[in-house]
Amino acid sequence: MAQIAVATPRPPLWATSRRLGGQFRRGSTLPILAILAALVVVWFAGAVWLNAPRTIEGFERAELDWTARDLVAATWSMDRPVLPTPAQVFADLWENTVERSVTSRRSLVFHAWVTFSSTVLGFLLGSALGVLIASGMVHVRTLDRSLMPWVIASQAVPILAIAPMIVVVLGNLGLTGVVPKAIISAYLSFFPVTIGMVKGLRSPDPLQLDLMRTYSADRRQTFRMLRWPASVDFLFPSLKVAIALALVGAIVGELPTGAQAGLGARLLTGSYFGQTVQLWSALVMCALLAMVCILLVSLAERLVHAARGGRP
Amino acid sequence: MDALRSTDPRRTEPPAPSHHGLTDEDVPHPAVAAHDLSLVFQAGDGPVTALADIDLSIARHDFVSLIGPSGCGKTTLLRVIADLAQPTAGTLLVDGGTPEQARRDRAYGYVFQSPALYPWRNVRRNVELPLEIMGLPKSDRQRRAADALKTVGLDGFERKFPWQLSGGMQQRVSIARAMGFEPDLLLMDEPFGALDEITRDNLNLHLHGLWQQSRLTVIFVTHSIPEAVFLSTHIVVMSPRPGRIVEVIDCDLPRERTLAIRETPEFLAIAQRVREGLHAGRSYEGPEAA
Ligand SMILES: Nc1ncnc2c1ncn2[C@@H]1O[C@H](COP(=O)(O)OP(=O)(O)O)[C@@H](O)[C@H]1O
Ligand SMILES: [Mg+2]
């Protein structure tokens, strides 16, 4: 018998990090850096443009002579600029992450952690709910018909409108802190998981289902050994959307409460007191946190993919 | 030994009772007994008669091939026996009971036309799938999977995933999966149809050896006349529109067979009869289809 095994050794997990290295070799790094540099330049220029009116006003009020150089220097170092420069934002970030103890109330790491914890809790709740609803819809015909319109309608309601209600109602029930925020996150993140999983749980082809039938497998076994594993390829893309939405939910949940902690609270106080630098560094922190969240899901995806044979 | 009989559908005499012609004393009933079996699909553009008046009795330990042009209902017949499709008329007994009972008792293993392996399971875990469903303890499962893989010549490939195997190897995994739980009946739907001739010859030899060792009952769908003659004890020739049995040809070559047997006059004579049967099926297709 011709035993032609395509014995490609499975690349070890750490090898996936080579992809980043691969980008350098393929020369895609240079364009990325060039675009980044262009953005920074535009940002600095924009700071001059947007901050100039108020700076000039200040110069004139103080009856100073000023040159273009003075103007640029002043627009780049305002206390409460309309648009802070990247340097100011970076300095603020540096000060409030690296130089500050993480237990400090002013540490952005602390605030990011608060937001992150309710994001993850809400994400887990929402994903579990999404899987549950999808399983129900796949197995019970009446649920399939009756539930989907509600699932879709739930997402048509603007989250900004219901977030305060959820926070207030749960607050009256004695639930404060991380739970109301997590519930808002769950409310947003169950949706993509439901949609993805309905498709995923229905993805086994008739032959794969017939095979289960020849073994007279019951529904639970068919679910555990066929539908669920078949849906994994649909699950992870949904989870990436879900965790990004969970983060949005957590931040929105921190806005209406006058919460003292979390990136949402920093955004709110920043805008309330006109602390634009703080506002922007909190925004950058939100973006970084989003990247961390997506990366975590991607990492989980790679681990699962490797355990499932790692087909390239 | 006339363990398998079929009444010509054109004949008017009532079909023999399913137990007739049984020779094996300690076996109370045939592996499969069909009587006046019909199946009509309600397709969008009107009814399609996939099976018409099938009368067939298959004794235990027989190797029966179903041969016929595509669309003559071979797959449908296999699916009805496996309780994957329901006949619209007639009776069918599998192992003396209803097909559903046989399915619930896990009396048969089904090998589909494509390997139908689960891509997220490695070879061993694919073979273990039915054993897992039957609730066998892990050590048992592993031992049986290892045995089954050895019988199809795939020991050492336990940890490979389906995508790492050639098509022939994948099909052997699916045969190991169907045999791992030791069913009495093996239903195979063109299992080697997509393979090259060399691989096919090898698998034919292999399957013949397996059948001889285990004394399974095998119902085997094929398009290939030499394959059918080489493997079978009986060959059921079918014709399309409506799908019916034209002829059952006994294939009384010695049970011990090597590929060289294909050059013998006896082999060629049976192959010629099968070919004529297929032609006969075609010739009365005309008026039926009109
Ligand atoms: N699910 C179905 N619905 C409608 N018609 C079908 C279905 N399955 C098979 N048929 C029809 O029944 C006939 C027999 O099909 P099949 O058993 O697959 O033939 P074979 O396996 O011999 O090629 C064909 O005409 C086919 O079109
Ligand atoms: Mg077929």
XYZ file of C-alpha atoms and ligand atoms in Angstrom:
630
model
C 0.000 0.000 0.000
C 1.356 3.368 -0.929
C 1.610 5.072 2.419
C 1.894 8.635 1.302
C 1.525 10.627 4.438
C 1.759 14.336 3.954
C 3.806 14.503 7.106
C 4.197 18.230 7.347
C 5.300 18.791 10.929
C 2.923 21.066 12.733
C 4.657 24.363 13.466
C 5.073 24.973 17.183
C 2.835 27.593 18.661
C 5.595 30.107 19.199
C 6.215 30.038 15.478
C 3.048 32.019 14.950
C 4.826 35.023 16.448
C 7.149 34.813 13.470
C 4.387 36.343 11.432
C 5.292 39.700 12.921
C 8.889 39.103 11.940
C 7.710 38.066 8.522
C 6.252 41.478 7.975
C 9.675 43.037 8.280
C 11.090 40.619 5.776
C 8.282 41.174 3.337
C 8.912 44.878 3.615
C 5.436 45.904 4.733
C 6.875 47.632 7.809
C 8.217 50.610 5.925
C 4.881 51.674 4.446
C 3.219 51.215 7.842
C 5.827 53.407 9.514
C 5.550 55.978 6.752
C 1.792 56.241 7.201
C 2.228 56.478 10.962
C 4.766 59.273 10.570
C 2.455 61.118 8.193
C -0.363 60.849 10.714
C 1.814 62.262 13.479
C 2.838 65.182 11.281
C -0.794 65.880 10.399
C -1.688 65.659 14.074
C 0.987 68.203 15.078
C -0.140 70.496 12.278
C -3.746 70.077 13.302
C -2.839 71.045 16.865
C -1.388 74.320 15.599
C -4.374 75.013 13.431
C -7.035 74.213 16.047
C -5.256 75.789 19.018
C -4.079 78.938 17.212
C -7.224 81.088 17.656
C -7.165 80.793 21.419
C -3.413 81.174 21.621
C -3.513 84.335 19.543
C -6.326 85.624 21.717
C -4.099 85.034 24.740
C -1.138 86.760 23.105
C -3.270 89.768 22.270
C -4.800 89.936 25.720
C -1.309 90.001 27.196
C -0.320 92.536 24.515
C 2.705 90.522 23.471
C 4.662 90.583 20.256
C 4.695 87.107 18.809
C 6.297 85.304 15.963
C 5.184 82.225 14.110
C 7.671 80.245 16.133
C 6.149 81.527 19.386
C 2.740 80.575 18.112
C 3.741 77.030 17.262
C 5.520 76.553 20.567
C 2.533 77.901 22.478
C -0.054 75.827 20.592
C 1.959 72.697 21.354
C 2.149 73.294 25.073
C -1.254 74.533 26.145
C -2.727 73.420 29.404
C -6.181 72.754 28.000
C -5.722 72.637 24.248
C -8.560 72.049 21.836
C -6.360 69.347 20.334
C -3.360 68.180 22.346
C -0.240 67.080 20.480
C 0.839 63.449 20.357
C 3.769 64.428 22.558
C 1.476 65.804 25.237
C -0.763 62.752 25.101
C 2.233 60.458 25.240
C 3.725 62.376 28.173
C 0.430 62.137 30.038
C 0.167 58.430 29.250
C 3.724 57.873 30.424
C 3.161 59.801 33.610
C -0.054 57.980 34.447
C 1.036 54.469 33.560
C 4.757 53.931 34.009
C 5.492 56.563 36.607
C 2.488 56.028 38.797
C 1.795 53.151 41.136
C -0.920 50.942 39.652
C -2.896 51.194 42.875
C -3.158 54.952 42.508
C -6.560 56.384 41.623
C -4.873 58.392 38.907
C -3.122 55.480 37.310
C -4.462 54.670 33.877
C -3.429 51.068 34.392
C -5.776 50.961 37.366
C -8.622 52.449 35.354
C -7.925 50.184 32.412
C -8.014 47.202 34.748
C -11.406 48.254 36.128
C -12.795 48.526 32.605
C -11.086 45.335 31.512
C -12.522 43.283 34.355
C -16.097 44.278 33.614
C -15.436 43.829 29.889
C -14.289 40.265 30.435
C -17.120 39.447 32.816
C -19.685 40.892 30.417
C -18.037 39.163 27.479
C -18.196 35.796 29.209
C -21.808 36.325 30.269
C -22.822 37.550 26.820
C -21.024 34.774 24.972
C -22.573 32.134 27.199
C -25.976 33.698 26.634
C -25.361 33.828 22.885
C -24.380 30.154 22.766
C -27.425 29.274 24.862
C -29.847 31.184 22.647
C -28.273 29.768 19.489
C -28.481 26.209 20.818
C -32.114 26.779 21.695
C -32.885 28.108 18.250
C -31.112 25.233 16.518
C -32.858 22.561 18.588
C -36.338 23.923 19.185
C -38.277 24.871 16.084
C -40.610 27.298 17.846
C -37.689 29.129 19.444
C -36.105 29.515 16.031
C -39.149 31.380 14.767
C -39.976 33.351 17.885
C -36.614 34.402 19.265
C -34.760 35.858 16.303
C -36.927 38.988 15.899
C -36.352 39.818 19.568
C -32.652 39.202 19.288
C -32.466 41.609 16.377
C -34.762 44.169 17.999
C -32.594 44.166 21.114
C -29.732 45.554 19.076
C -31.839 48.230 17.431
C -32.214 49.979 20.775
C -29.401 52.518 21.230
C -27.229 51.364 24.089
C -26.753 54.946 25.300
C -30.505 55.079 25.928
C -30.808 51.953 27.992
C -27.455 51.924 29.767
C -28.522 54.519 32.395
C -31.753 52.621 32.995
C -29.945 49.371 33.539
C -27.509 51.042 35.921
C -30.269 52.764 37.893
C -32.549 49.727 38.095
C -29.738 47.431 39.154
C -28.478 50.065 41.583
C -31.888 50.026 43.259
C -31.594 46.267 43.552
C -28.312 46.787 45.335
C -26.154 45.785 42.391
C -23.414 48.314 41.823
C -19.845 48.329 40.620
C -18.801 45.789 38.073
C -22.113 43.940 37.658
C -24.262 46.609 35.927
C -21.411 47.395 33.542
C -20.894 43.716 32.802
C -24.594 43.356 32.059
C -24.451 46.191 29.545
C -21.438 44.491 27.982
C -23.269 41.186 27.905
C -26.277 42.895 26.304
C -24.093 44.051 23.423
C -21.878 41.018 23.047
C -24.437 38.220 23.039
C -25.693 39.338 19.628
C -22.757 38.491 17.352
C -22.253 35.224 19.241
C -25.896 34.268 18.727
C -25.742 35.018 15.014
C -22.401 33.250 14.522
C -23.384 30.213 16.550
C -26.749 29.704 14.861
C -24.822 29.454 11.623
C -22.026 27.412 13.180
C -24.285 24.893 14.900
C -26.101 24.403 11.597
C -22.884 24.042 9.615
C -22.464 20.224 9.741
C -23.340 18.806 6.332
C -26.046 16.130 5.896
C -23.430 13.404 5.616
C -21.863 14.286 8.959
C -25.322 14.278 10.520
C -26.251 10.984 8.837
C -23.131 9.461 10.335
C -24.345 10.388 13.822
C -27.705 8.880 12.972
C -26.139 5.568 11.940
C -24.648 5.386 15.440
C -28.081 6.321 16.809
C -26.458 9.151 18.735
C -28.886 11.220 20.795
C -29.211 14.991 20.463
C -26.846 15.734 23.268
C -24.133 13.547 21.775
C -24.715 15.039 18.338
C -24.356 18.462 19.879
C -21.237 17.666 21.857
C -19.413 15.648 19.213
C -20.595 17.290 16.011
C -22.469 20.584 16.179
C -20.332 22.202 18.827
C -16.920 21.321 17.371
C -18.167 22.201 13.884
C -19.208 25.637 15.102
C -15.793 26.606 16.442
C -14.724 28.107 13.132
C -17.749 30.394 13.345
C -17.368 31.057 17.053
C -14.051 32.872 17.091
C -14.828 35.594 14.552
C -18.005 36.235 16.560
C -16.030 36.351 19.789
C -13.727 39.017 18.373
C -16.672 41.239 17.555
C -18.243 40.368 20.904
C -15.256 41.375 23.015
C -14.883 44.677 21.168
C -18.580 45.358 21.830
C -18.168 44.275 25.454
C -15.467 46.918 25.836
C -17.744 49.562 24.344
C -20.466 48.404 26.731
C -18.197 48.640 29.750
C -17.067 52.150 28.824
C -20.619 53.302 28.140
C -21.654 51.741 31.427
C -19.089 53.873 33.229
C -20.363 57.107 31.722
C -23.808 57.663 33.274
C -23.048 56.522 36.790
C -20.578 59.173 37.648
C -18.409 56.162 38.284
C -15.204 56.946 40.043
C -13.161 54.332 38.264
C -12.688 52.998 34.759
C -11.638 54.473 31.457
C -15.217 55.638 30.857
C -15.071 57.666 34.065
C -11.752 59.186 32.980
C -13.278 60.126 29.639
C -16.240 61.717 31.400
C -14.244 63.758 33.914
C -11.765 64.673 31.204
C -14.475 66.157 29.033
C -16.393 67.603 31.981
C -13.428 69.601 33.240
C -12.034 70.337 29.806
C -8.975 68.225 30.544
C -8.420 67.418 26.905
C -5.025 65.828 27.434
C -6.529 63.459 29.989
C -9.398 62.813 27.615
C -7.068 61.881 24.808
C -4.786 59.704 26.872
C -7.846 57.857 28.164
C -8.959 57.427 24.552
C -5.590 56.033 23.555
C -5.781 53.717 26.554
C -9.197 52.515 25.352
C -7.707 51.719 21.954
C -4.794 49.863 23.522
C -7.185 47.910 25.733
C -9.253 46.975 22.692
C -6.120 45.655 21.037
C -5.251 43.601 24.111
C -8.772 42.144 24.184
C -8.698 41.153 20.517
C -5.214 39.729 20.937
C -6.362 37.558 23.828
C -9.199 36.130 21.742
C -6.827 35.581 18.806
C -4.421 33.777 21.090
C -7.203 31.519 22.354
C -8.177 30.909 18.745
C -4.667 29.841 17.839
C -4.429 27.494 20.803
C -7.746 25.878 19.914
C -6.784 25.690 16.247
C -3.518 23.958 17.123
C -5.341 21.465 19.353
C -7.706 20.705 16.475
C -4.999 19.643 14.086
C -3.697 23.022 13.039
C -4.639 22.733 9.401
C -2.721 25.554 7.705
C -26.299 -22.419 -2.142
C -29.053 -20.058 -3.034
C -28.909 -17.854 -0.002
C -29.735 -14.792 -1.981
C -32.628 -14.643 -4.321
C -34.462 -12.048 -6.168
C -37.623 -12.367 -8.098
C -37.577 -10.740 -11.438
C -39.828 -7.715 -11.142
C -41.559 -8.649 -14.368
C -42.583 -11.993 -13.050
C -46.031 -12.236 -11.565
C -45.462 -15.089 -9.138
C -45.583 -13.941 -5.510
C -42.134 -13.448 -4.033
C -40.726 -16.131 -1.817
C -40.885 -15.606 1.931
C -37.749 -13.992 3.176
C -36.543 -17.060 5.072
C -36.568 -19.229 2.036
C -33.280 -20.589 0.831
C -31.467 -20.183 4.101
C -28.761 -22.746 4.621
C -27.013 -21.640 7.787
C -28.671 -23.689 10.527
C -27.860 -21.612 13.592
C -28.922 -18.333 12.011
C -32.645 -17.801 12.323
C -33.074 -15.052 9.752
C -31.292 -13.414 6.846
C -29.230 -10.275 7.353
C -31.507 -8.276 5.085
C -34.872 -9.210 3.613
C -36.782 -6.828 1.368
C -40.188 -7.567 -0.033
C -41.935 -5.389 -2.635
C -39.930 -2.454 -1.404
C -40.595 0.874 -3.121
C -39.563 4.431 -2.498
C -41.002 7.429 -4.300
C -39.421 10.829 -3.683
C -41.723 13.810 -3.923
C -39.379 16.104 -5.815
C -40.253 19.633 -6.903
C -41.040 18.598 -10.473
C -43.155 15.580 -9.597
C -42.578 12.183 -7.999
C -39.343 10.256 -8.629
C -39.499 6.501 -8.222
C -36.080 5.694 -6.776
C -36.898 2.083 -5.872
C -39.608 -0.102 -7.349
C -40.680 -3.545 -6.113
C -37.349 -4.582 -4.678
C -37.308 -8.194 -3.588
C -34.074 -9.261 -2.062
C -32.836 -11.582 0.616
C -29.259 -11.421 1.791
C -27.890 -14.223 3.949
C -25.419 -13.649 6.720
C -21.761 -13.689 5.755
C -22.567 -12.902 2.164
C -20.773 -10.235 0.231
C -23.356 -8.631 -2.016
C -22.577 -5.987 -4.600
C -25.168 -3.612 -6.000
C -24.228 -2.518 -9.485
C -26.001 -0.313 -11.968
C -25.841 3.031 -13.744
C -26.004 6.113 -11.572
C -29.463 7.146 -10.511
C -30.744 3.565 -10.315
C -31.303 3.781 -6.573
C -28.251 2.000 -5.154
C -27.584 4.689 -2.570
C -31.270 4.920 -1.784
C -31.512 1.177 -1.177
C -28.529 1.332 1.161
C -30.020 4.303 2.988
C -33.339 2.520 3.413
C -31.568 -0.487 4.907
C -29.691 1.903 7.220
C -32.924 3.643 8.284
C -31.641 6.914 6.829
C -34.577 6.984 4.384
C -38.091 5.598 4.686
C -39.629 3.345 2.033
C -43.054 4.338 0.765
C -44.235 0.750 0.315
C -43.216 -2.814 1.051
C -41.505 -4.436 3.978
C -37.890 -4.565 4.965
C -36.296 -6.594 7.721
C -32.737 -6.016 8.842
C -31.382 -8.697 11.119
C -34.943 -9.937 11.613
C -36.223 -6.602 12.918
C -37.107 -3.203 11.556
C -34.302 -1.084 10.108
C -34.835 1.352 12.978
C -34.280 -1.397 15.494
C -31.117 -2.440 13.695
C -29.904 1.131 13.720
C -30.651 1.491 17.417
C -28.803 -1.765 18.084
C -25.873 -0.419 16.072
C -26.098 -3.536 13.964
C -24.451 -2.025 10.917
C -21.525 0.166 9.992
C -21.985 2.587 7.102
C -19.142 3.669 4.833
C -20.166 6.685 2.788
C -19.003 7.535 -0.684
C -16.739 10.214 0.802
C -14.780 9.472 3.983
C -16.887 11.911 6.076
C -14.208 12.162 8.742
C -14.549 14.895 11.333
C -11.671 17.244 10.503
C -11.174 18.376 14.106
C -10.508 14.828 15.295
C -7.294 12.983 14.642
C -7.359 9.523 13.070
C -7.614 7.651 16.353
C -10.369 9.882 17.698
C -12.278 9.567 14.430
C -12.241 5.802 14.756
C -13.216 6.163 18.413
C -16.275 8.281 17.578
C -18.846 5.444 17.500
C -17.219 3.822 20.518
C -17.501 7.089 22.405
C -21.186 7.333 21.511
C -21.673 3.784 22.725
C -20.139 4.826 26.022
C -17.125 2.532 26.067
C -14.437 3.332 28.624
C -11.393 5.104 27.305
C -8.964 2.189 27.522
C -11.389 -0.037 25.600
C -11.883 2.607 22.967
C -8.181 3.047 22.433
C -7.546 -0.652 22.167
C -10.369 -1.185 19.687
C -9.395 1.844 17.621
C -5.821 0.614 17.493
C -6.998 -2.845 16.382
C -9.297 -1.431 13.726
C -6.549 0.810 12.379
C -4.186 -2.116 12.266
C -6.647 -4.169 10.204
C -6.785 -1.445 7.559
C -3.003 -1.065 7.655
C -2.924 2.346 9.265
C -1.142 1.681 12.544
C 1.250 4.509 13.255
C -1.114 7.130 11.850
C -3.225 7.503 14.990
C -2.230 11.070 15.677
C -2.466 12.364 12.121
C -5.354 14.597 11.196
C -7.515 13.875 8.129
C -5.968 16.683 6.072
C -2.579 15.037 6.488
C -3.738 11.827 4.770
C -4.225 10.877 1.134
C -7.736 10.135 -0.108
C -7.194 6.368 0.031
C -5.950 6.552 3.590
C -8.913 8.686 4.613
C -11.268 6.108 3.144
C -9.466 3.366 5.073
C -9.916 5.389 8.264
C -13.618 5.535 7.558
C -13.669 1.751 7.057
C -11.822 1.314 10.348
C -14.398 3.584 11.965
C -17.248 1.482 10.584
C -15.619 -1.746 11.751
C -14.260 -0.593 15.109
C -17.474 -1.349 16.927
C -17.724 -4.763 15.306
C -21.089 -4.559 13.549
C -22.443 -7.658 11.843
C -23.338 -5.788 8.716
C -21.221 -3.418 6.683
C -22.934 -1.069 4.208
C -20.513 0.501 1.750
C -21.554 3.101 -0.804
C -18.982 3.287 -3.598
C -16.240 3.527 -1.016
C -13.459 3.403 -3.583
C -15.183 5.341 -6.343
C -12.964 8.400 -6.102
C -9.668 6.534 -5.933
C -7.070 5.678 -8.547
C -6.939 2.120 -9.825
C -3.788 1.073 -7.985
C -5.107 2.210 -4.622
C -8.427 0.672 -5.473
C -6.885 -2.733 -6.234
C -5.045 -2.636 -2.931
C -8.140 -1.711 -0.997
C -10.123 -4.430 -2.771
C -7.586 -7.027 -1.668
C -7.680 -5.594 1.800
C -11.442 -5.586 2.019
C -11.616 -9.125 0.711
C -9.193 -10.240 3.427
C -11.146 -8.413 6.128
C -14.415 -9.935 5.030
C -12.910 -13.412 4.981
C -11.428 -13.101 8.448
C -14.449 -11.555 10.103
C -17.273 -13.234 8.195
C -19.139 -9.965 8.097
C -22.128 -9.444 5.890
C -21.235 -6.766 3.372
C -23.496 -4.830 1.020
C -21.288 -3.001 -1.383
C -22.293 -0.433 -3.999
C -20.025 -0.062 -6.995
C -19.829 1.088 -10.580
C -17.015 -1.258 -11.455
C -17.748 -4.708 -12.867
C -14.313 -6.226 -12.045
C -14.538 -4.872 -8.516
C -17.983 -6.393 -8.029
C -16.944 -9.779 -9.436
C -13.725 -9.841 -7.459
C -15.334 -9.113 -4.104
C -18.802 -10.603 -4.184
C -20.626 -13.797 -3.502
C -23.666 -12.320 -5.264
C -24.043 -9.423 -7.641
C -27.323 -7.517 -7.807
C -27.718 -5.794 -11.173
C -30.012 -2.785 -11.048
C -31.591 -0.551 -13.675
C -32.817 3.031 -13.407
C -36.148 4.793 -13.815
C -37.627 3.238 -11.841
C -34.825 1.691 -9.830
C -35.328 -2.061 -9.843
C -33.426 -5.317 -9.728
C -32.745 -6.799 -13.182
C -30.899 -9.877 -12.130
C -28.988 -11.472 -9.281
C -25.838 -13.201 -10.423
C -24.139 -15.775 -8.238
C -20.426 -15.296 -8.120
C -19.191 -18.719 -7.140
C -15.481 -18.203 -7.543
C -13.363 -19.748 -4.806
C -13.597 -17.699 -1.612
C -9.839 -17.371 -1.481
C -9.096 -14.720 -4.128
C -6.062 -12.888 -5.420
C -5.942 -10.170 -8.048
C -4.712 -12.757 -10.549
C -8.163 -14.353 -10.500
C -9.304 -11.510 -12.695
C -7.590 -13.108 -15.682
C -9.285 -16.497 -15.332
C -12.046 -17.563 -17.730
C -14.483 -18.103 -14.837
C -14.000 -14.530 -13.696
C -14.378 -13.153 -17.203
C -17.501 -15.231 -17.769
C -19.182 -13.774 -14.689
C -18.077 -10.272 -15.656
C -19.623 -10.857 -19.067
C -22.911 -11.901 -17.455
C -22.950 -8.780 -15.356
C -22.303 -6.679 -18.422
C -25.168 -8.369 -20.243
C -27.400 -7.828 -17.242
C -26.595 -4.130 -17.287
C -27.411 -4.002 -20.992
C -30.678 -5.829 -20.453
C -31.527 -3.262 -17.804
C -30.893 -0.485 -20.295
C -32.935 -2.159 -23.064
C -36.198 -2.225 -21.153
C -35.610 1.190 -19.736
C -36.950 2.725 -22.958
C -40.653 1.840 -22.783
C -40.631 2.312 -18.964
C -39.328 5.830 -19.247
C -41.811 6.825 -21.921
N -33.573 13.209 -1.472
C -34.002 13.005 -2.739
N -35.030 13.708 -3.226
C -35.471 13.496 -4.482
N -34.948 12.606 -5.319
C -33.905 11.867 -4.904
C -33.366 12.043 -3.584
N -32.334 11.173 -3.439
C -32.239 10.514 -4.609
N -33.177 10.910 -5.487
C -33.386 10.371 -6.832
O -33.554 8.989 -6.723
C -32.883 8.323 -7.769
C -31.896 7.315 -7.216
O -30.837 8.020 -6.598
P -29.610 7.265 -5.926
O -30.108 6.233 -4.994
O -28.705 8.289 -5.345
O -28.914 6.590 -7.161
P -27.490 5.884 -7.263
O -26.888 5.829 -5.916
O -27.776 4.547 -7.837
O -26.689 6.698 -8.220
C -32.253 9.392 -8.629
O -33.074 9.625 -9.730
C -32.195 10.595 -7.730
O -32.319 11.759 -8.479
Mg -25.046 6.740 -5.220
